[in-house]
GROMACS .gro file of C-alpha atoms in nm:
model
  310
    1MET     CA    1   9.110  11.583   8.665
    2ASP     CA    2   9.162  11.918   8.866
    3ARG     CA    3   9.113  11.825   9.229
    4GLN     CA    4   9.096  12.190   9.294
    5ASN     CA    5   8.753  12.232   9.124
    6ILE     CA    6   8.579  11.950   9.294
    7PHE     CA    7   8.431  12.122   9.584
    8SER     CA    8   8.349  12.433   9.360
    9GLU     CA    9   7.979  12.330   9.379
   10LEU     CA   10   7.889  12.082   9.637
   11GLU     CA   11   7.546  12.035   9.552
   12MET     CA   12   7.628  11.910   9.178
   13GLY     CA   13   7.804  11.594   9.068
   14LEU     CA   14   8.012  11.480   9.361
   15GLU     CA   15   7.915  11.126   9.371
   16GLU     CA   16   7.942  11.090   8.981
   17THR     CA   17   8.286  11.275   9.028
   18LEU     CA   18   8.418  11.015   9.262
   19GLU     CA   19   8.276  10.713   9.066
   20GLN     CA   20   8.469  10.825   8.765
   21LEU     CA   21   8.799  10.872   8.952
   22LEU     CA   22   8.755  10.522   9.091
   23GLU     CA   23   8.679  10.387   8.768
   24ILE     CA   24   8.403  10.172   8.883
   25ASP     CA   25   8.095  10.037   8.687
   26THR     CA   26   7.825  10.106   8.961
   27LYS     CA   27   7.605   9.835   8.792
   28SER     CA   28   7.857   9.576   8.892
   29LEU     CA   29   7.933   9.661   9.265
   30ALA     CA   30   7.723   9.391   9.382
   31SER     CA   31   7.976   9.145   9.242
   32GLY     CA   32   8.259   9.313   9.451
   33ILE     CA   33   8.463   9.134   9.732
   34GLU     CA   34   8.307   8.813   9.886
   35GLU     CA   35   8.184   8.808  10.212
   36SER     CA   36   8.450   8.519  10.290
   37ALA     CA   37   8.743   8.693  10.108
   38PHE     CA   38   8.936   8.813  10.426
   39PRO     CA   39   8.916   8.652  10.784
   40LYS     CA   40   8.663   8.844  11.009
   41GLY     CA   41   8.828   9.038  11.282
   42VAL     CA   42   8.716   9.326  11.513
   43ALA     CA   43   8.722   9.647  11.307
   44THR     CA   44   8.827   9.965  11.443
   45PRO     CA   45   8.895  10.319  11.284
   46PHE     CA   46   9.165  10.300  11.044
   47VAL     CA   47   9.193  10.674  11.044
   48LYS     CA   48   9.287  10.876  11.383
   49TRP     CA   49   9.039  11.200  11.362
   50VAL     CA   50   9.020  11.508  11.595
   51GLY     CA   51   8.721  11.455  11.806
   52GLY     CA   52   8.715  11.084  11.737
   53LYS     CA   53   8.441  10.924  11.974
   54ARG     CA   54   8.604  10.618  12.114
   55SER     CA   55   8.641  10.796  12.438
   56ILE     CA   56   8.279  10.854  12.491
   57MET     CA   57   8.160  10.519  12.318
   58ASP     CA   58   7.985  10.421  12.649
   59ALA     CA   59   7.791  10.751  12.650
   60LEU     CA   60   7.686  10.740  12.274
   61LYS     CA   61   7.544  10.356  12.303
   62ALA     CA   62   7.373  10.467  12.622
   63HIS     CA   63   7.170  10.740  12.436
   64LEU     CA   64   7.101  10.512  12.119
   65PRO     CA   65   6.730  10.503  12.032
   66GLU     CA   66   6.574  10.191  12.127
   67GLY     CA   67   6.535  10.085  11.793
   68PHE     CA   68   6.584  10.207  11.416
   69ASN     CA   69   6.602  10.115  11.053
   70ASP     CA   70   6.885  10.249  10.842
   71TYR     CA   71   7.191  10.436  10.977
   72TYR     CA   72   7.309  10.741  10.870
   73GLU     CA   73   7.644  10.918  10.947
   74PRO     CA   74   7.734  11.226  10.742
   75PHE     CA   75   8.042  11.340  10.913
   76ILE     CA   76   8.220  11.026  10.906
   77GLY     CA   77   8.579  11.106  11.034
   78GLY     CA   78   8.708  10.802  11.200
   79GLY     CA   79   8.371  10.629  11.199
   80ALA     CA   80   8.405  10.496  11.576
   81LEU     CA   81   8.028  10.453  11.619
   82PHE     CA   82   7.980  10.285  11.311
   83PHE     CA   83   8.260  10.058  11.364
   84GLU     CA   84   8.114   9.985  11.723
   85LEU     CA   85   7.744   9.925  11.551
   86HIS     CA   86   7.847   9.759  11.213
   87ARG     CA   87   7.735   9.403  11.293
   88LYS     CA   88   7.384   9.521  11.428
   89LEU     CA   89   7.292   9.769  11.129
   90GLN     CA   90   7.057   9.643  10.868
   91LYS     CA   91   7.189   9.928  10.612
   92ALA     CA   92   7.442  10.202  10.668
   93TYR     CA   93   7.520  10.532  10.450
   94LEU     CA   94   7.849  10.715  10.544
   95SER     CA   95   7.950  11.047  10.388
   96ASP     CA   96   8.178  11.331  10.397
   97THR     CA   97   8.300  11.646  10.231
   98ASN     CA   98   8.655  11.553  10.280
   99PHE     CA   99   8.754  11.426   9.919
  100ASP     CA  100   9.084  11.211  10.046
  101LEU     CA  101   8.897  11.064  10.355
  102VAL     CA  102   8.613  10.942  10.129
  103MET     CA  103   8.824  10.789   9.892
  104ALA     CA  104   9.004  10.631  10.165
  105TYR     CA  105   8.667  10.465  10.290
  106ARG     CA  106   8.598  10.350   9.930
  107VAL     CA  107   8.966  10.203   9.865
  108VAL     CA  108   8.950  10.018  10.197
  109GLN     CA  109   8.609   9.879  10.108
  110ARG     CA  110   8.702   9.758   9.737
  111SER     CA  111   9.075   9.763   9.723
  112PRO     CA  112   9.225   9.686  10.062
  113GLU     CA  113   9.506   9.464   9.938
  114ASP     CA  114   9.635   9.745   9.689
  115LEU     CA  115   9.617   9.964   9.977
  116VAL     CA  116   9.821   9.769  10.223
  117GLU     CA  117  10.086   9.704   9.956
  118LEU     CA  118  10.145  10.089   9.923
  119LEU     CA  119  10.117  10.134  10.296
  120ARG     CA  120  10.417   9.901  10.335
  121GLU     CA  121  10.601  10.096  10.077
  122HIS     CA  122  10.531  10.402  10.289
  123ALA     CA  123  10.655  10.237  10.604
  124ARG     CA  124  10.992  10.107  10.437
  125LYS     CA  125  11.063  10.459  10.316
  126HIS     CA  126  10.957  10.683  10.627
  127SER     CA  127  11.163  10.959  10.714
  128GLN     CA  128  11.126  11.330  10.772
  129GLU     CA  129  11.231  11.400  10.420
  130TYR     CA  130  10.999  11.129  10.275
  131TYR     CA  131  10.692  11.283  10.484
  132TYR     CA  132  10.723  11.641  10.362
  133LYS     CA  133  10.763  11.483   9.981
  134MET     CA  134  10.437  11.294  10.026
  135ARG     CA  135  10.278  11.593  10.228
  136ASP     CA  136  10.319  11.803   9.925
  137ARG     CA  137  10.164  11.557   9.670
  138HIS     CA  138   9.833  11.726   9.669
  139HIS     CA  139   9.730  11.628   9.300
  140LEU     CA  140   9.743  11.238   9.309
  141GLN     CA  141   9.491  11.062   9.086
  142ASN     CA  142   9.517  10.714   9.158
  143PRO     CA  143   9.244  10.623   9.424
  144ALA     CA  144   9.456  10.376   9.618
  145GLU     CA  145   9.768  10.607   9.610
  146ILE     CA  146   9.535  10.896   9.733
  147ALA     CA  147   9.417  10.676  10.024
  148ALA     CA  148   9.760  10.531  10.092
  149ARG     CA  149   9.879  10.879  10.122
  150LEU     CA  150   9.596  11.001  10.364
  151LEU     CA  151   9.650  10.698  10.598
  152TYR     CA  152  10.055  10.752  10.618
  153LEU     CA  153  10.038  11.130  10.678
  154ASN     CA  154   9.758  11.062  10.911
  155LYS     CA  155   9.984  10.774  11.124
  156THR     CA  156  10.289  10.986  11.116
  157CYS     CA  157  10.161  11.351  11.124
  158TYR     CA  158  10.168  11.566  11.450
  159ASN     CA  159   9.888  11.434  11.710
  160GLY     CA  160   9.724  11.270  11.420
  161LEU     CA  161   9.582  11.588  11.319
  162TRP     CA  162   9.402  11.618  10.993
  163ARG     CA  163   9.399  11.981  10.891
  164VAL     CA  164   9.410  12.169  10.549
  165ASN     CA  165   9.427  12.507  10.429
  166SER     CA  166   9.198  12.731  10.205
  167LYS     CA  167   9.312  12.531   9.912
  168GLY     CA  168   9.213  12.193  10.071
  169GLU     CA  169   9.585  12.097  10.120
  170PHE     CA  170   9.735  11.912  10.401
  171ASN     CA  171   9.961  12.136  10.605
  172VAL     CA  172  10.059  11.959  10.927
  173PRO     CA  173  10.407  11.900  11.033
  174ILE     CA  174  10.550  11.535  11.101
  175GLY     CA  175  10.516  11.396  11.444
  176ARG     CA  176  10.759  11.201  11.663
  177TYR     CA  177  10.666  10.840  11.681
  178LYS     CA  178  10.908  10.566  11.733
  179ASN     CA  179  10.665  10.300  11.587
  180PRO     CA  180  10.372  10.503  11.387
  181GLY     CA  181  10.190  10.157  11.287
  182ILE     CA  182  10.165  10.284  10.931
  183VAL     CA  183  10.037   9.948  10.779
  184GLN     CA  184   9.777   9.772  11.017
  185GLU     CA  185   9.663   9.515  10.773
  186GLU     CA  186   9.459   9.310  11.003
  187ASN     CA  187   9.230   9.610  11.083
  188ILE     CA  188   9.205   9.726  10.730
  189LEU     CA  189   9.107   9.387  10.620
  190ALA     CA  190   8.846   9.388  10.912
  191CYS     CA  191   8.729   9.725  10.799
  192CYS     CA  192   8.706   9.591  10.434
  193GLN     CA  193   8.440   9.321  10.577
  194ALA     CA  194   8.271   9.594  10.775
  195LEU     CA  195   8.230   9.823  10.481
  196GLN     CA  196   8.096   9.556  10.244
  197SER     CA  197   7.708   9.647  10.247
  198VAL     CA  198   7.759  10.016  10.321
  199ASP     CA  199   7.694  10.323  10.085
  200ILE     CA  200   7.958  10.564  10.092
  201ARG     CA  201   7.936  10.897   9.940
  202LEU     CA  202   8.111  11.239   9.887
  203THR     CA  203   7.830  11.481   9.987
  204THR     CA  204   7.724  11.741  10.214
  205PHE     CA  205   7.518  11.656  10.566
  206ASP     CA  206   7.198  11.800  10.404
  207GLU     CA  207   7.178  11.591  10.119
  208ILE     CA  208   7.128  11.250  10.288
  209LYS     CA  209   6.798  11.104  10.252
  210PRO     CA  210   6.680  10.906  10.571
  211THR     CA  211   6.305  10.797  10.595
  212GLU     CA  212   6.104  10.761  10.914
  213ASP     CA  213   6.227  10.567  11.187
  214ASP     CA  214   6.584  10.592  11.049
  215PHE     CA  215   6.866  10.696  11.275
  216VAL     CA  216   7.131  10.969  11.186
  217TYR     CA  217   7.437  11.038  11.406
  218PHE     CA  218   7.587  11.390  11.316
  219ASP     CA  219   7.933  11.450  11.438
  220PRO     CA  220   8.002  11.792  11.292
  221PRO     CA  221   8.321  11.992  11.336
  222TYR     CA  222   8.258  12.137  11.689
  223HIS     CA  223   8.186  12.485  11.755
  224PRO     CA  224   8.504  12.657  11.881
  225MET     CA  225   8.550  12.681  12.268
  226ALA     CA  226   8.732  13.018  12.375
  227GLY     CA  227   8.902  13.045  12.014
  228ALA     CA  228   9.096  12.713  12.103
  229SER     CA  229   8.937  12.489  11.822
  230PHE     CA  230   8.919  12.470  11.455
  231THR     CA  231   8.687  12.370  11.192
  232ARG     CA  232   8.906  12.313  10.859
  233TYR     CA  233   8.924  11.943  10.818
  234ALA     CA  234   8.802  11.981  10.455
  235LYS     CA  235   8.865  12.243  10.197
  236LEU     CA  236   8.536  12.406  10.329
  237ASP     CA  237   8.532  12.571  10.682
  238PHE     CA  238   8.214  12.498  10.917
  239ASN     CA  239   8.137  12.808  11.064
  240GLU     CA  240   7.833  12.915  11.301
  241GLN     CA  241   7.615  12.979  10.998
  242ASP     CA  242   7.667  12.603  10.915
  243GLN     CA  243   7.574  12.508  11.267
  244VAL     CA  244   7.232  12.690  11.216
  245ARG     CA  245   7.197  12.510  10.886
  246LEU     CA  246   7.260  12.169  11.059
  247ARG     CA  247   7.025  12.260  11.327
  248ASP     CA  248   6.757  12.326  11.064
  249PHE     CA  249   6.844  12.004  10.880
  250ALA     CA  250   6.811  11.834  11.221
  251LEU     CA  251   6.463  11.998  11.290
  252LYS     CA  252   6.340  11.900  10.932
  253LEU     CA  253   6.440  11.524  10.993
  254HIS     CA  254   6.242  11.526  11.335
  255LYS     CA  255   5.931  11.628  11.152
  256GLN     CA  256   5.996  11.357  10.911
  257GLY     CA  257   6.009  11.096  11.225
  258VAL     CA  258   6.358  11.054  11.159
  259LYS     CA  259   6.570  10.974  11.485
  260VAL     CA  260   6.855  11.221  11.544
  261MET     CA  261   7.167  11.226  11.757
  262LEU     CA  262   7.408  11.499  11.770
  263SER     CA  263   7.773  11.561  11.923
  264ASN     CA  264   7.906  11.910  11.973
  265SER     CA  265   8.090  12.109  12.228
  266ASP     CA  266   7.921  12.242  12.533
  267THR     CA  267   7.912  12.613  12.455
  268PRO     CA  268   7.609  12.865  12.515
  269PHE     CA  269   7.585  12.895  12.130
  270ILE     CA  270   7.509  12.530  12.089
  271ARG     CA  271   7.290  12.483  12.388
  272ASN     CA  272   7.070  12.794  12.256
  273LEU     CA  273   7.071  12.657  11.925
  274TYR     CA  274   6.913  12.328  12.043
  275GLY     CA  275   6.715  12.481  12.322
  276SER     CA  276   6.386  12.418  12.171
  277LYS     CA  277   6.116  12.151  12.299
  278PHE     CA  278   6.219  11.910  12.000
  279PHE     CA  279   6.561  11.831  12.167
  280GLN     CA  280   6.705  11.692  12.479
  281ILE     CA  281   7.062  11.784  12.575
  282ALA     CA  282   7.282  11.573  12.769
  283THR     CA  283   7.641  11.665  12.907
  284VAL     CA  284   7.932  11.399  12.849
  285GLN     CA  285   8.278  11.426  12.935
  286ALA     CA  286   8.539  11.350  12.677
  287LEU     CA  287   8.913  11.308  12.666
  288ARG     CA  288   9.069  11.541  12.417
  289LEU     CA  289   9.433  11.484  12.324
  290VAL     CA  290   9.537  11.742  12.059
  291ASN     CA  291   9.673  12.011  12.288
  292CYS     CA  292  10.034  12.064  12.210
  293LYS     CA  293  10.094  12.083  12.599
  294ALA     CA  294  10.043  11.754  12.749
  295ASN     CA  295   9.949  11.887  13.094
  296LYS     CA  296   9.628  12.049  12.935
  297ARG     CA  297   9.498  11.742  12.750
  298SER     CA  298   9.228  11.659  12.988
  299ALA     CA  299   8.847  11.570  12.989
  300VAL     CA  300   8.600  11.870  12.855
  301ASN     CA  301   8.234  11.901  12.863
  302GLU     CA  302   8.050  11.788  12.524
  303VAL     CA  303   7.670  11.772  12.456
  304LEU     CA  304   7.504  11.473  12.331
  305ILE     CA  305   7.153  11.610  12.161
  306THR     CA  306   6.889  11.382  12.053
  307ASN     CA  307   6.513  11.432  11.943
  308TYR     CA  308   6.374  11.118  12.121
  309CYS     CA  309   6.397  10.979  12.482
  310GLU     CA  310   6.628  10.691  12.541
   0.00000   0.00000   0.00000
């Protein structure tokens, strides 16, 4: 399968493509891993992701709607809010356009033991030479190998930064870690439990199908602040036209009675974009640790946008 063509037409066939690569009989998914297969632990994000939400989790929970039906998160990233809430959710739908990331979620959900075994192998072989050898392996076909590569690179790359070029190829240099924590078996098994009843898809944000009283949390690539940010976490960039498209989709959901919360950077563009009577804008402070200069890693203002009153 040519991975370079996977995102050529995002509106067609992504879920079918993913199912074929995973070689899963969709009719037999219900007979997957049993609820008691692994010990229950506290699941936390199994990948580091730029813009991760653990530093503003209290603010996110404070701005949740009082009640909702199904949960949707179409820019899943590290999934911090999902993992915080998963025990209270009746049904969750997680999605993203990053092929490797979605594959990792699927493998954690369905083949965690295979993943852990491969991660142990990566941990044994880890070195600068091995890191760059794995970084160059852009065309793996085995689902568990794809997931293990993502987790290995994510734990050992510079600042845990997942960045790709225009070809969708990961290109971050190696980081400096004494103990990068590559395997994390206990958390992977806990995440497996958390994901058992979750629908995980490879799709664009505007392909989700929530209905009235469902809740959608949008955490898109942020609008750049003073040119210091980037938006290429997947092969396709996320530009200002996409931000407008996201706002329009949020308005569409609002008219359908769907509850929406959205995170973004605190810029005039974003405030203007969501300045209508349908949205409320709250300011929160988030700790950002990606800057290459440690003395510039500090709290920055972000916005939380909702279409309901908390």
